[in-house]
């Protein structure tokens, strides 16, 4: 799986501005709204919060129809044990590690099929917005 560096807030704002600029180029005579696909699902920001906001902002202009496609979940991250962990923290970490191993095995079993099935039809949209 290819990983990309996380988008900064500036890059996210730039992408949003680009979508708005594209709307400005749409002919006033054209009645058809631009079709936008928002791709989300993995990032280092609160995409579960920002995607609905972006969708609402775009939709409320009347210039866009918006669909969302959420990628399959990323691989679970192993819990970290603090350097100077107390006995309680060590016990909690051991339990977290057992949960992580179960989640990791579940992800490994399901991820290939989920990624194989996730195939957004980009050609159906005028704009693709990565969140």
Short mmCIF file of C-alpha atoms in Angstrom, two decimals:
data_model
loop_
_atom_site.label_atom_id
_atom_site.label_comp_id
_atom_site.label_asym_id
_atom_site.label_seq_id
_atom_site.Cartn_x
_atom_site.Cartn_y
_atom_site.Cartn_z
CA UNK A 1 0.00 0.00 0.00
CA UNK A 2 1.31 3.42 -0.91
CA UNK A 3 1.34 5.98 1.86
CA UNK A 4 1.40 9.70 1.27
CA UNK A 5 2.48 12.46 3.63
CA UNK A 6 -0.44 14.04 5.46
CA UNK A 7 -1.99 17.17 3.99
CA UNK A 8 -1.47 20.33 5.95
CA UNK A 9 -4.31 22.69 6.75
CA UNK A 10 -2.89 24.99 4.07
CA UNK A 11 -3.05 22.23 1.45
CA UNK A 12 -6.61 21.37 2.47
CA UNK A 13 -7.63 25.03 2.23
CA UNK A 14 -5.91 25.32 -1.16
CA UNK A 15 -7.81 22.31 -2.49
CA UNK A 16 -11.09 23.78 -1.26
CA UNK A 17 -10.31 27.14 -2.87
CA UNK A 18 -9.53 25.34 -6.13
CA UNK A 19 -12.98 23.74 -6.09
CA UNK A 20 -14.57 27.13 -5.53
CA UNK A 21 -12.52 28.64 -8.37
CA UNK A 22 -13.65 25.88 -10.69
CA UNK A 23 -17.22 26.78 -9.83
CA UNK A 24 -16.50 30.34 -10.90
CA UNK A 25 -15.50 29.17 -14.37
CA UNK A 26 -18.76 27.32 -14.87
CA UNK A 27 -20.88 29.06 -17.46
CA UNK A 28 -23.75 31.07 -16.02
CA UNK A 29 -25.95 29.64 -18.77
CA UNK A 30 -25.25 26.10 -17.63
CA UNK A 31 -27.93 24.82 -15.27
CA UNK A 32 -26.11 21.63 -14.36
CA UNK A 33 -24.21 21.79 -11.08
CA UNK A 34 -20.64 20.50 -10.92
CA UNK A 35 -20.36 16.94 -9.67
CA UNK A 36 -17.90 16.72 -6.76
CA UNK A 37 -16.50 13.59 -5.16
CA UNK A 38 -14.92 14.00 -1.73
CA UNK A 39 -12.43 11.25 -0.91
CA UNK A 40 -11.72 10.74 2.78
CA UNK A 41 -10.93 7.99 5.24
CA UNK A 42 -7.31 8.25 6.30
CA UNK A 43 -5.50 11.31 7.47
CA UNK A 44 -4.00 13.02 10.46
CA UNK A 45 -6.85 15.49 10.86
CA UNK A 46 -10.50 15.17 11.85
CA UNK A 47 -11.81 14.21 8.41
CA UNK A 48 -14.95 12.75 10.00
CA UNK A 49 -15.78 16.31 11.06
CA UNK A 50 -14.51 18.25 8.04
CA UNK A 51 -16.04 16.10 5.29
CA UNK A 52 -19.67 16.80 6.31
CA UNK A 53 -18.82 20.50 6.62
CA UNK A 54 -17.23 20.61 3.16
CA UNK A 55 -20.18 18.73 1.71
CA UNK A 56 -22.70 21.08 3.31
CA UNK A 57 -20.83 24.23 2.24
CA UNK A 58 -20.57 23.03 -1.36
CA UNK A 59 -24.13 21.72 -1.55
CA UNK A 60 -25.69 24.85 -0.06
CA UNK A 61 -24.24 26.99 -2.85
CA UNK A 62 -26.50 25.20 -5.31
CA UNK A 63 -23.55 24.96 -7.70
CA UNK A 64 -22.49 21.43 -6.71
CA UNK A 65 -23.79 17.95 -6.14
CA UNK A 66 -21.51 16.16 -3.70
CA UNK A 67 -20.84 12.48 -3.06
CA UNK A 68 -18.39 11.08 -0.51
CA UNK A 69 -16.24 7.98 -0.85
CA UNK A 70 -14.47 6.78 2.28
CA UNK A 71 -11.42 4.57 1.85
CA UNK A 72 -11.02 1.39 3.88
CA UNK A 73 -9.53 1.87 7.36
CA UNK A 74 -5.80 2.00 7.86
CA UNK A 75 -3.82 -0.65 9.67
CA UNK A 76 -4.11 -0.39 13.47
CA UNK A 77 -1.23 1.25 15.31
CA UNK A 78 0.49 -0.63 18.13
CA UNK A 79 0.02 0.90 21.57
CA UNK A 80 3.11 2.51 23.07
CA UNK A 81 4.32 1.97 26.58
CA UNK A 82 5.59 5.09 28.38
CA UNK A 83 9.30 4.93 29.18
CA UNK A 84 8.77 5.21 32.94
CA UNK A 85 5.53 3.23 33.05
CA UNK A 86 3.98 2.36 36.38
CA UNK A 87 2.84 -1.17 37.16
CA UNK A 88 -0.74 -0.14 36.35
CA UNK A 89 0.33 1.33 33.02
CA UNK A 90 2.27 -1.84 32.20
CA UNK A 91 -0.79 -3.98 32.95
CA UNK A 92 -3.03 -1.71 30.86
CA UNK A 93 -0.47 -1.81 28.05
CA UNK A 94 -0.45 -5.61 28.11
CA UNK A 95 -4.25 -5.61 27.69
CA UNK A 96 -4.02 -3.00 24.93
CA UNK A 97 -1.41 -5.10 23.17
CA UNK A 98 -3.72 -8.13 23.17
CA UNK A 99 -6.54 -5.98 21.69
CA UNK A 100 -4.12 -4.56 19.12
CA UNK A 101 -3.02 -8.03 18.01
CA UNK A 102 -6.65 -9.06 17.53
CA UNK A 103 -7.42 -5.85 15.60
CA UNK A 104 -4.28 -6.27 13.49
CA UNK A 105 -5.19 -9.85 12.57
CA UNK A 106 -8.74 -8.79 11.72
CA UNK A 107 -7.43 -5.94 9.56
CA UNK A 108 -4.99 -8.23 7.76
CA UNK A 109 -7.81 -10.65 6.98
CA UNK A 110 -10.28 -8.04 5.73
CA UNK A 111 -8.17 -5.23 4.22
CA UNK A 112 -7.30 -6.82 0.86
CA UNK A 113 -10.96 -7.43 -0.01
CA UNK A 114 -11.98 -3.96 1.20
CA UNK A 115 -9.28 -2.27 -0.90
CA UNK A 116 -10.14 -4.42 -3.92
CA UNK A 117 -13.79 -3.40 -3.63
CA UNK A 118 -13.13 0.34 -3.11
CA UNK A 119 -13.14 1.68 -6.64
CA UNK A 120 -14.60 5.19 -6.88
CA UNK A 121 -15.63 6.07 -10.43
CA UNK A 122 -13.59 9.25 -10.79
CA UNK A 123 -14.73 9.72 -14.40
CA UNK A 124 -18.27 10.38 -13.15
CA UNK A 125 -17.20 13.62 -11.46
CA UNK A 126 -16.07 17.07 -12.56
CA UNK A 127 -13.99 17.57 -9.42
CA UNK A 128 -12.35 15.18 -6.94
CA UNK A 129 -11.56 16.71 -3.55
CA UNK A 130 -9.16 14.84 -1.28
CA UNK A 131 -9.90 15.40 2.38
#
